[in-house]
């Protein structure tokens, strides 16, 4: 075998392995989406029907259910509220840290890293007790507050990295023009670091939209969010895989959208802190 | 005078909201949880308004004497080491396959993010569906290959492995992304020097590439360790810790102790143990990050 054909063979094998990997990664998601589009009987058919006429009947079942709509709206409100609050507060803090280089900013950086590690499950019991005491239990605002705090460390970390790239002269000339700190922050800094803000926003939305344990413990049947609602479908109704995969697909929808619109931001967010730059 | 005052007060005002949130919603609850771990406090006491009773280290003593808690430690260790080893290995292989730059690399990278972004609840549901003993797709594939069906989530022998497989599916792409970024950062001349010296692919891999990304591999391992220790939702949805306690990891044991057994003090003691383990791992990460920050 010549070295050229050998090289071609190796390349072919490499692609084969990568495509096999991609199939393994995508197949479960494919199965979920197609099951949600199958007519009721076909969802359970063995051997599976690979070709079928897609129907939205499972989605109709779900969408005409008042409970579902309530949980969906809860999820939307909680996720948007948490995202707005957490990104705003984090941007302010990041600006404070970068702009003023105050003493102890090292402590703050180390601290935010540690805070990133606090698992939701450790907060469940104490926050459950506190929120009961403050009347925040079973409220959406109570859940939003926890999510704001949980993602704050990551957001400060990301936004700070973007802010450090902003040239200092820009702020200084604005200051000479008589702009206040708040104007500099709102008019000059924020527009410049929009990509950083969007990374922070996507990851906060992801946390608040996907989170399960805290939502399970801190909400009731009026305020619970979609992930908790869907988990209850399994036990309540036996297992109706059509509607369940339909809700699961709806829960996964923002993830699909973010992935295809902002893959690069996602990768920078996911690898933040692990790889420099 | 007024300007110096302004210079010290203004940064404080910017940081204040974040500091307040972190102190009131994260630090304070964690500390009150630590305090509660020294108390006997049942959900019933909470409902009737009775105060927690101080019992010193009894919660910890009871926990370490409890077969279920010790089982949860063992399950956690198997789960964590299983997922970390397989994810690093598979992630590294994928990263090496794609490192040379392939056609459609960006598309592949994008597709590989999907499992990471999807809600753990959804991941649990999908796999539970695929693992279903009678109409699950996995046993159908096995049958087509002429193999016996596997009782994925329904036997103590297989349940933990099945749970590990689902986690490996979801998080290998994460390790892959980090390692790929690391490999692409290895200076080209370093690798070319190796090739000129007549190094084989494997020699180049073990003596040049892997040492060059050793610290990134370590970070990926720690990040996955931390996440695997707190992992809970996928297992909750797939097995709820069963059969028996064969997949009941510490975090799930914590949740059940608090909201099923309704022992809030004892659950807090588990939280303290979990927190101690996580702080240990994260301190390694913090030290490293602060060091690279200073550079």
Coordinates of C-alpha atoms in Angstrom, one line a residue:
Chain A
X1 CA 0.0 0.0 0.0
X2 CA 1.4 3.4 -0.9
X3 CA 1.6 6.0 1.8
X4 CA -1.0 8.1 -0.1
X5 CA -3.7 5.4 -0.1
X6 CA -2.8 4.6 3.5
X7 CA -3.4 8.2 4.4
X8 CA -6.7 8.3 2.6
X9 CA -7.8 5.1 4.4
X10 CA -6.9 6.7 7.8
X11 CA -8.8 9.8 7.0
X12 CA -11.9 7.7 5.9
X13 CA -11.7 5.8 9.2
X14 CA -11.4 9.0 11.1
X15 CA -14.5 10.4 9.5
X16 CA -16.3 7.1 10.1
X17 CA -15.5 7.3 13.8
X18 CA -16.6 10.9 14.1
X19 CA -19.9 10.2 12.3
X20 CA -20.6 7.3 14.6
X21 CA -20.0 9.5 17.5
X22 CA -22.3 12.1 16.1
X23 CA -25.0 9.5 15.6
X24 CA -24.7 8.3 19.2
X25 CA -25.0 11.9 20.4
X26 CA -28.0 12.8 18.3
X27 CA -30.0 9.6 18.3
X28 CA -31.7 10.0 21.7
X29 CA -32.7 13.6 20.8
X30 CA -34.0 12.5 17.4
X31 CA -36.0 9.7 19.1
X32 CA -37.6 12.2 21.5
X33 CA -38.6 14.6 18.8
X34 CA -40.0 11.9 16.5
X35 CA -41.8 10.1 19.3
X36 CA -43.6 13.4 20.1
X37 CA -44.7 13.6 16.5
X38 CA -46.0 10.1 16.2
X39 CA -49.6 9.1 16.4
X40 CA -50.5 7.5 19.7
X41 CA -50.2 3.9 18.7
X42 CA -47.0 4.2 16.7
X43 CA -45.2 5.7 19.7
X44 CA -45.0 2.3 21.4
X45 CA -44.7 0.2 18.3
X46 CA -42.0 -2.5 18.3
X47 CA -40.3 -2.8 15.8
X48 CA -40.2 1.0 15.8
X49 CA -41.8 2.8 12.8
X50 CA -39.0 4.7 11.3
X51 CA -41.3 6.2 8.7
X52 CA -44.6 7.7 9.7
X53 CA -46.9 10.5 9.0
X54 CA -46.1 13.2 11.6
X55 CA -49.0 14.4 13.6
X56 CA -49.3 17.2 16.2
X57 CA -51.9 15.3 18.2
X58 CA -49.6 14.9 21.2
X59 CA -48.9 18.6 21.2
X60 CA -52.6 19.3 20.9
X61 CA -53.2 17.2 24.0
X62 CA -50.5 19.1 25.9
X63 CA -51.4 22.6 24.6
X64 CA -55.1 22.4 25.3
X65 CA -54.3 21.4 28.9
X66 CA -54.8 24.4 31.2
X67 CA -52.3 23.1 33.7
X68 CA -49.6 22.9 31.0
X69 CA -50.2 26.5 30.0
X70 CA -49.9 27.6 33.5
X71 CA -46.6 25.7 34.1
X72 CA -45.3 27.0 30.8
X73 CA -46.1 30.6 31.7
X74 CA -44.5 30.0 35.1
X75 CA -41.3 28.8 33.4
X76 CA -41.2 31.7 31.0
X77 CA -41.7 34.3 33.8
X78 CA -39.2 32.7 36.1
X79 CA -36.6 32.2 33.4
X80 CA -36.9 35.8 32.0
X81 CA -37.1 37.4 35.5
X82 CA -34.0 35.5 36.7
X83 CA -32.1 36.3 33.5
X84 CA -32.8 40.0 33.6
X85 CA -32.1 40.3 37.3
X86 CA -28.9 38.2 37.4
X87 CA -27.3 39.8 34.3
X88 CA -28.0 43.4 35.4
X89 CA -26.7 42.8 39.0
X90 CA -23.7 40.9 37.7
X91 CA -22.9 43.6 35.1
X92 CA -23.0 46.3 37.8
X93 CA -20.7 44.2 40.0
X94 CA -18.3 43.4 37.3
X95 CA -18.0 47.1 36.4
X96 CA -17.3 47.9 40.0
X97 CA -14.6 45.3 40.2
X98 CA -12.9 46.1 36.8
X99 CA -13.2 49.9 36.9
X100 CA -12.1 50.5 40.4
X101 CA -9.6 47.7 41.2
X102 CA -10.6 48.0 44.8
X103 CA -8.7 46.0 47.4
X104 CA -10.0 42.5 47.8
X105 CA -10.9 42.0 44.2
X106 CA -8.8 38.9 44.2
X107 CA -10.8 37.6 47.1
X108 CA -13.9 38.3 45.1
X109 CA -12.6 36.4 42.1
X110 CA -11.7 33.4 44.1
X111 CA -15.0 33.7 46.0
X112 CA -17.1 33.7 42.8
X113 CA -15.4 30.5 41.7
X114 CA -16.2 28.8 45.0
X115 CA -19.8 30.0 44.8
X116 CA -20.1 28.4 41.3
X117 CA -19.7 25.1 43.0
X118 CA -22.6 25.3 45.5
X119 CA -25.0 22.7 44.4
X120 CA -28.7 23.4 44.4
X121 CA -29.4 20.4 46.6
X122 CA -27.4 21.9 49.5
X123 CA -29.6 25.1 49.4
X124 CA -32.8 23.2 49.3
X125 CA -33.4 22.7 53.0
X126 CA -32.2 26.1 54.4
X127 CA -33.9 28.1 51.6
X128 CA -37.1 26.1 52.1
X129 CA -37.1 27.1 55.8
X130 CA -36.1 30.7 55.1
X131 CA -38.6 31.2 52.3
X132 CA -41.3 29.9 54.6
X133 CA -40.3 32.4 57.2
X134 CA -40.3 35.3 54.7
X135 CA -43.5 34.3 52.9
X136 CA -41.6 33.6 49.7
X137 CA -42.3 29.9 49.6
X138 CA -44.5 28.8 46.6
X139 CA -44.0 32.1 44.9
X140 CA -42.4 32.7 41.5
X141 CA -40.4 35.7 42.9
X142 CA -38.9 33.5 45.6
X143 CA -37.7 31.0 42.9
X144 CA -36.4 33.9 40.7
X145 CA -34.4 35.2 43.6
X146 CA -32.6 31.9 44.2
X147 CA -31.8 31.6 40.5
X148 CA -30.5 35.2 40.3
X149 CA -28.1 34.5 43.1
X150 CA -27.1 31.0 41.9
X151 CA -25.9 32.3 38.5
X152 CA -24.4 35.6 39.7
X153 CA -20.9 34.3 40.3
X154 CA -20.7 32.8 36.7
X155 CA -22.2 36.0 35.2
X156 CA -19.8 38.3 37.1
X157 CA -16.9 36.1 36.0
X158 CA -17.9 36.2 32.3
X159 CA -18.9 39.8 32.1
X160 CA -15.7 40.8 33.9
X161 CA -13.6 39.1 31.3
X162 CA -15.3 41.0 28.5
X163 CA -15.1 44.3 30.4
X164 CA -11.3 44.0 30.9
X165 CA -11.0 44.2 27.1
X166 CA -12.6 47.6 26.9
X167 CA -9.9 50.3 26.5
X168 CA -9.6 52.4 29.6
X169 CA -9.1 55.6 27.5
X170 CA -12.7 55.4 26.4
X171 CA -14.0 55.7 30.0
X172 CA -11.4 58.4 30.8
X173 CA -12.5 60.6 27.9
X174 CA -16.1 60.1 28.8
X175 CA -15.3 61.1 32.4
X176 CA -13.5 64.3 31.1
X177 CA -16.7 65.1 29.1
X178 CA -18.5 65.1 32.4
X179 CA -20.3 61.8 32.2
X180 CA -21.3 60.2 35.5
X181 CA -20.3 56.7 36.5
X182 CA -23.7 55.4 35.7
X183 CA -23.9 57.0 32.3
X184 CA -20.5 55.6 31.4
X185 CA -21.7 52.2 32.5
X186 CA -25.0 52.3 30.7
X187 CA -24.1 54.2 27.5
X188 CA -20.5 53.2 26.8
X189 CA -19.6 49.9 28.6
X190 CA -22.8 47.9 28.2
X191 CA -23.2 48.3 24.4
X192 CA -19.5 47.3 24.0
X193 CA -19.8 44.1 26.0
X194 CA -23.1 43.0 24.5
X195 CA -21.6 39.6 23.4
X196 CA -20.6 39.0 27.1
X197 CA -24.0 39.9 28.3
X198 CA -25.6 37.5 25.9
X199 CA -23.4 34.6 27.1
X200 CA -24.4 35.4 30.7
X201 CA -28.1 35.7 29.7
X202 CA -28.1 32.4 27.9
X203 CA -26.6 30.5 30.7
X204 CA -28.8 32.1 33.3
X205 CA -31.9 31.4 31.2
X206 CA -30.7 27.8 30.9
X207 CA -30.3 27.4 34.6
X208 CA -33.7 28.9 35.4
X209 CA -35.5 27.1 32.6
X210 CA -33.9 23.7 33.3
X211 CA -33.5 23.6 37.1
X212 CA -35.4 20.9 38.9
X213 CA -34.6 20.4 42.6
X214 CA -35.2 23.9 43.9
X215 CA -38.3 24.3 41.8
X216 CA -39.6 21.0 43.2
X217 CA -39.1 22.0 46.8
X218 CA -40.0 25.7 46.6
X219 CA -43.2 25.8 44.5
X220 CA -46.6 24.3 44.6
X221 CA -49.1 23.2 42.0
X222 CA -49.8 26.8 41.0
X223 CA -46.3 28.0 40.7
X224 CA -44.3 25.0 39.6
X225 CA -42.2 25.2 36.4
X226 CA -42.2 22.8 33.4
X227 CA -39.3 20.4 34.4
X228 CA -41.1 19.6 37.7
X229 CA -44.5 19.4 35.9
X230 CA -43.2 16.9 33.3
X231 CA -41.6 14.7 36.0
X232 CA -45.0 14.4 37.7
X233 CA -46.7 13.3 34.4
X234 CA -44.8 10.0 34.7
X235 CA -46.3 9.0 38.0
X236 CA -49.7 10.6 37.6
X237 CA -50.9 9.3 34.3
X238 CA -49.0 6.0 34.0
X239 CA -46.6 6.7 31.2
X240 CA -48.0 8.6 28.3
X241 CA -45.0 8.8 26.2
X242 CA -46.6 10.9 23.4
X243 CA -47.5 13.9 25.6
X244 CA -44.4 13.4 27.7
X245 CA -42.0 13.6 24.8
X246 CA -44.0 16.5 23.5
X247 CA -43.4 18.5 26.8
X248 CA -39.8 17.3 26.9
X249 CA -39.3 18.7 23.3
X250 CA -40.9 22.0 24.3
X251 CA -38.6 22.2 27.3
X252 CA -35.6 21.4 25.0
X253 CA -36.7 24.0 22.4
X254 CA -34.7 27.0 23.9
X255 CA -31.7 24.7 24.1
X256 CA -32.0 23.9 20.3
X257 CA -32.5 27.6 19.5
X258 CA -29.5 28.8 21.5
X259 CA -27.3 26.0 20.2
X260 CA -27.9 26.9 16.6
X261 CA -28.0 30.7 17.0
X262 CA -25.1 31.1 19.4
X263 CA -22.9 28.0 19.3
X264 CA -19.8 30.1 19.7
X265 CA -21.0 32.0 22.7
X266 CA -22.1 28.7 24.3
X267 CA -18.6 27.2 23.8
X268 CA -16.9 30.2 25.3
X269 CA -19.3 30.0 28.3
X270 CA -18.9 26.3 28.8
X271 CA -15.2 26.4 28.7
X272 CA -14.9 29.6 30.6
X273 CA -12.3 29.3 33.3
X274 CA -11.0 26.0 32.0
X275 CA -9.2 27.3 28.9
X276 CA -7.8 30.7 28.7
X277 CA -9.3 33.1 26.2
Chain B
X1 CA -11.7 65.1 50.0
X2 CA -15.1 64.8 48.4
X3 CA -13.7 63.1 45.3
X4 CA -11.7 60.5 47.4
X5 CA -14.9 59.7 49.3
X6 CA -16.7 59.4 46.0
X7 CA -14.0 57.2 44.7
X8 CA -14.4 54.7 47.5
X9 CA -18.1 54.8 47.8
X10 CA -19.1 54.5 44.1
X11 CA -17.4 51.1 43.5
X12 CA -19.2 49.9 46.7
X13 CA -22.5 50.9 45.2
X14 CA -21.9 49.0 42.0
X15 CA -21.0 45.8 43.9
X16 CA -23.6 46.2 46.7
X17 CA -26.5 44.5 45.0
X18 CA -24.5 41.4 44.0
X19 CA -22.9 41.2 47.4
X20 CA -26.3 41.4 49.1
X21 CA -27.7 38.7 46.9
X22 CA -24.8 36.4 47.4
X23 CA -24.7 37.0 51.2
X24 CA -28.5 36.7 51.8
X25 CA -29.4 34.0 49.3
X26 CA -26.3 31.8 49.1
X27 CA -23.9 32.3 52.1
X28 CA -26.5 32.8 54.8
X29 CA -28.6 29.8 53.9
X30 CA -25.4 27.6 53.6
X31 CA -24.3 28.7 57.0
X32 CA -27.7 28.2 58.6
X33 CA -27.7 24.8 57.0
X34 CA -24.4 24.0 58.6
X35 CA -25.8 25.2 61.9
X36 CA -28.9 23.0 61.5
X37 CA -26.7 20.0 61.0
X38 CA -26.1 20.0 64.7
X39 CA -29.8 20.0 65.5
X40 CA -32.6 17.5 65.6
X41 CA -35.3 19.1 63.5
X42 CA -38.2 17.2 61.8
X43 CA -40.6 18.6 59.3
X44 CA -43.2 18.1 62.0
X45 CA -41.4 20.4 64.4
X46 CA -41.3 23.0 61.7
X47 CA -45.0 22.7 61.0
X48 CA -45.9 23.0 64.7
X49 CA -43.4 25.8 65.2
X50 CA -41.2 23.8 67.7
X51 CA -37.6 24.9 67.9
X52 CA -34.7 22.7 66.7
X53 CA -33.1 20.7 69.5
X54 CA -29.3 20.8 69.8
X55 CA -27.8 17.3 69.6
X56 CA -24.1 18.0 68.8
X57 CA -22.6 15.6 66.4
X58 CA -25.4 13.0 66.7
X59 CA -26.6 13.5 63.1
X60 CA -23.2 12.7 61.8
X61 CA -22.8 9.8 64.1
X62 CA -26.2 8.4 63.0
X63 CA -25.3 8.9 59.4
X64 CA -22.1 7.1 59.4
X65 CA -23.8 4.2 61.3
X66 CA -26.5 4.1 58.7
X67 CA -26.3 1.4 56.1
X68 CA -28.3 3.5 53.6
X69 CA -26.0 6.5 53.9
X70 CA -22.9 4.4 53.6
X71 CA -24.4 2.8 50.6
X72 CA -25.0 6.2 49.1
X73 CA -21.4 7.1 49.6
X74 CA -20.4 3.9 47.8
X75 CA -22.9 4.5 44.9
X76 CA -21.6 8.1 44.6
X77 CA -18.0 7.0 44.4
X78 CA -18.7 4.4 41.7
X79 CA -20.9 6.8 39.8
X80 CA -18.4 9.7 40.0
X81 CA -15.3 7.6 39.1
X82 CA -17.2 5.8 36.3
X83 CA -18.5 9.0 34.6
X84 CA -15.2 10.9 35.0
X85 CA -13.0 8.1 33.6
X86 CA -15.3 7.3 30.6
X87 CA -16.0 11.0 29.8
X88 CA -12.3 11.9 29.8
X89 CA -11.4 8.9 27.7
X90 CA -14.1 9.3 25.1
X91 CA -13.8 13.1 25.1
X92 CA -10.1 12.8 24.5
X93 CA -10.6 10.4 21.7
X94 CA -13.2 12.6 20.0
X95 CA -10.9 15.7 20.4
X96 CA -8.0 13.8 18.9
X97 CA -10.1 12.7 16.0
X98 CA -11.2 16.2 15.2
X99 CA -8.1 18.1 16.2
X100 CA -6.5 17.9 12.7
X101 CA -9.3 20.0 11.4
X102 CA -12.0 18.2 9.5
X103 CA -14.6 19.3 7.1
X104 CA -17.7 20.5 8.9
X105 CA -15.9 20.8 12.3
X106 CA -18.1 23.7 13.2
X107 CA -21.2 21.8 12.5
X108 CA -20.0 18.8 14.6
X109 CA -19.0 21.1 17.4
X110 CA -22.4 22.7 17.4
X111 CA -24.3 19.4 17.4
X112 CA -22.2 18.1 20.3
X113 CA -23.4 21.0 22.5
X114 CA -27.0 19.9 22.3
X115 CA -26.9 17.3 25.1
X116 CA -25.2 19.7 27.5
X117 CA -27.8 22.4 27.0
X118 CA -30.8 20.1 27.4
X119 CA -32.5 20.0 30.8
X120 CA -31.4 17.1 33.0
X121 CA -35.1 16.2 33.5
X122 CA -35.4 15.8 29.7
X123 CA -32.2 13.7 29.6
X124 CA -33.6 11.5 32.3
X125 CA -36.9 11.1 30.4
X126 CA -35.3 10.2 27.1
X127 CA -33.1 7.6 28.6
X128 CA -35.9 6.2 30.7
X129 CA -37.8 5.8 27.4
X130 CA -34.9 4.1 25.6
X131 CA -34.2 1.8 28.6
X132 CA -37.8 0.7 28.8
X133 CA -37.8 -3.1 29.2
X134 CA -40.5 -3.9 26.7
X135 CA -40.8 -1.1 24.1
X136 CA -37.4 0.6 24.7
X137 CA -35.3 1.0 21.6
X138 CA -32.1 -0.3 23.2
X139 CA -33.5 -3.8 23.9
X140 CA -35.0 -3.8 20.4
X141 CA -31.5 -3.2 19.0
X142 CA -30.1 -5.9 21.2
X143 CA -32.8 -8.3 19.9
X144 CA -32.0 -7.4 16.3
X145 CA -28.4 -8.3 17.1
X146 CA -29.6 -11.6 18.5
X147 CA -28.7 -10.7 22.1
X148 CA -30.7 -11.1 25.3
X149 CA -32.5 -8.0 26.6
X150 CA -30.9 -6.2 29.4
X151 CA -33.0 -5.1 32.5
X152 CA -31.4 -1.7 32.3
X153 CA -33.0 0.2 35.1
X154 CA -34.8 -2.7 36.8
X155 CA -31.9 -4.7 38.2
X156 CA -29.5 -3.8 40.9
X157 CA -26.7 -5.1 38.7
X158 CA -27.5 -2.8 35.7
X159 CA -29.2 0.3 37.1
X160 CA -26.0 2.1 38.2
X161 CA -24.3 1.3 34.9
X162 CA -27.3 2.6 33.0
X163 CA -27.3 5.8 35.0
X164 CA -23.6 6.2 34.3
X165 CA -24.2 5.6 30.5
X166 CA -26.8 8.4 30.4
X167 CA -24.4 10.8 32.2
X168 CA -21.5 9.9 29.9
X169 CA -23.8 10.6 26.9
X170 CA -24.7 14.0 28.2
X171 CA -21.3 15.2 29.4
X172 CA -18.6 13.6 27.1
X173 CA -19.2 16.5 24.7
X174 CA -18.3 19.0 27.4
X175 CA -15.0 17.3 28.0
X176 CA -14.5 17.1 24.3
X177 CA -15.0 20.8 23.9
X178 CA -12.5 21.7 26.6
X179 CA -9.8 19.2 25.4
X180 CA -10.3 20.3 21.7
X181 CA -9.7 23.9 22.7
X182 CA -6.6 22.7 24.6
X183 CA -5.2 20.7 21.8
X184 CA -5.7 23.5 19.3
X185 CA -3.7 25.7 21.7
X186 CA -0.6 23.4 21.5
X187 CA 2.1 25.3 19.6
X188 CA 2.3 23.9 16.1
X189 CA 6.2 24.0 16.0
X190 CA 6.3 21.7 19.0
X191 CA 4.4 19.0 17.1
X192 CA 6.3 19.6 13.9
X193 CA 9.6 19.3 15.7
X194 CA 8.5 15.9 16.9
X195 CA 7.6 14.8 13.4
X196 CA 10.9 16.0 12.0
X197 CA 12.6 14.0 14.8
X198 CA 10.8 10.9 13.4
X199 CA 8.3 10.5 16.2
X200 CA 5.4 8.2 15.5
X201 CA 1.8 9.4 16.1
X202 CA 1.7 7.6 19.5
X203 CA 5.1 9.0 20.6
X204 CA 4.0 12.4 19.6
X205 CA 0.7 11.9 21.5
X206 CA 2.3 10.7 24.7
X207 CA 5.4 12.8 24.8
X208 CA 4.3 16.0 23.3
X209 CA 0.6 16.6 23.1
X210 CA -0.7 15.0 26.3
X211 CA 2.0 16.7 28.5
X212 CA 1.2 20.0 26.8
X213 CA -2.5 19.8 27.8
X214 CA -2.0 18.0 31.1
X215 CA -3.3 20.9 33.1
X216 CA -6.3 21.3 30.9
X217 CA -7.1 17.6 31.3
X218 CA -6.8 18.1 35.1
X219 CA -9.3 21.1 35.0
X220 CA -11.7 19.1 32.9
X221 CA -11.5 16.2 35.4
X222 CA -12.1 18.5 38.4
X223 CA -15.0 20.3 36.7
X224 CA -16.6 16.9 35.9
X225 CA -15.9 15.6 39.4
X226 CA -17.6 18.5 41.0
X227 CA -20.6 18.3 38.7
X228 CA -20.9 14.5 39.1
X229 CA -20.9 14.8 42.9
X230 CA -23.9 17.1 42.8
X231 CA -25.6 15.2 40.0
X232 CA -29.1 14.2 41.0
X233 CA -31.9 15.1 38.6
X234 CA -31.2 12.6 35.9
X235 CA -31.1 9.8 38.5
X236 CA -34.2 11.1 40.2
X237 CA -36.2 10.9 36.9
X238 CA -34.7 7.6 35.8
X239 CA -34.7 5.4 38.9
X240 CA -35.5 7.6 41.9
X241 CA -32.5 5.9 43.5
X242 CA -33.8 2.4 42.9
X243 CA -34.0 -0.5 42.6
X244 CA -33.5 -0.6 46.4
X245 CA -30.8 2.0 47.0
X246 CA -28.6 0.8 44.1
X247 CA -28.5 4.2 42.4
X248 CA -29.2 6.5 45.4
X249 CA -26.3 9.0 45.2
X250 CA -25.6 11.2 48.2
X251 CA -27.4 14.2 46.8
X252 CA -30.5 12.2 46.2
X253 CA -30.2 10.6 49.7
X254 CA -30.1 14.2 51.0
X255 CA -33.2 15.1 49.2
X256 CA -35.1 12.1 50.3
X257 CA -33.9 12.5 53.9
X258 CA -35.3 16.1 53.9
X259 CA -38.5 15.7 52.1
X260 CA -39.5 12.0 52.4
X261 CA -38.1 11.0 55.8
X262 CA -38.7 14.7 56.7
X263 CA -35.5 15.0 58.8
X264 CA -34.2 18.4 58.1
X265 CA -31.4 18.4 60.6
X266 CA -30.0 15.1 59.3
X267 CA -30.4 16.2 55.7
X268 CA -28.3 19.3 56.6
X269 CA -25.6 17.0 58.0
X270 CA -25.4 15.3 54.6
X271 CA -25.3 18.7 52.9
X272 CA -22.3 19.6 55.1
X273 CA -20.5 16.5 54.1
X274 CA -21.2 17.1 50.4
X275 CA -20.1 20.7 50.7
X276 CA -16.8 19.7 52.4
X277 CA -16.1 17.4 49.5
X278 CA -16.9 20.0 46.9
X279 CA -14.9 22.7 48.6
X280 CA -11.9 20.5 48.6
X281 CA -12.1 20.0 44.8
X282 CA -13.0 23.6 44.0
X283 CA -10.1 24.9 46.2
X284 CA -7.7 23.2 43.8
X285 CA -9.4 25.0 40.9
X286 CA -9.4 28.4 42.7
X287 CA -5.7 28.2 43.5
X288 CA -4.9 27.4 39.9
X289 CA -7.1 30.2 38.5
X290 CA -5.8 32.9 40.8
X291 CA -2.2 31.9 39.8
X292 CA -3.0 32.2 36.0
X293 CA -4.9 35.5 36.7
X294 CA -1.8 37.0 38.3
X295 CA 0.3 36.3 35.3

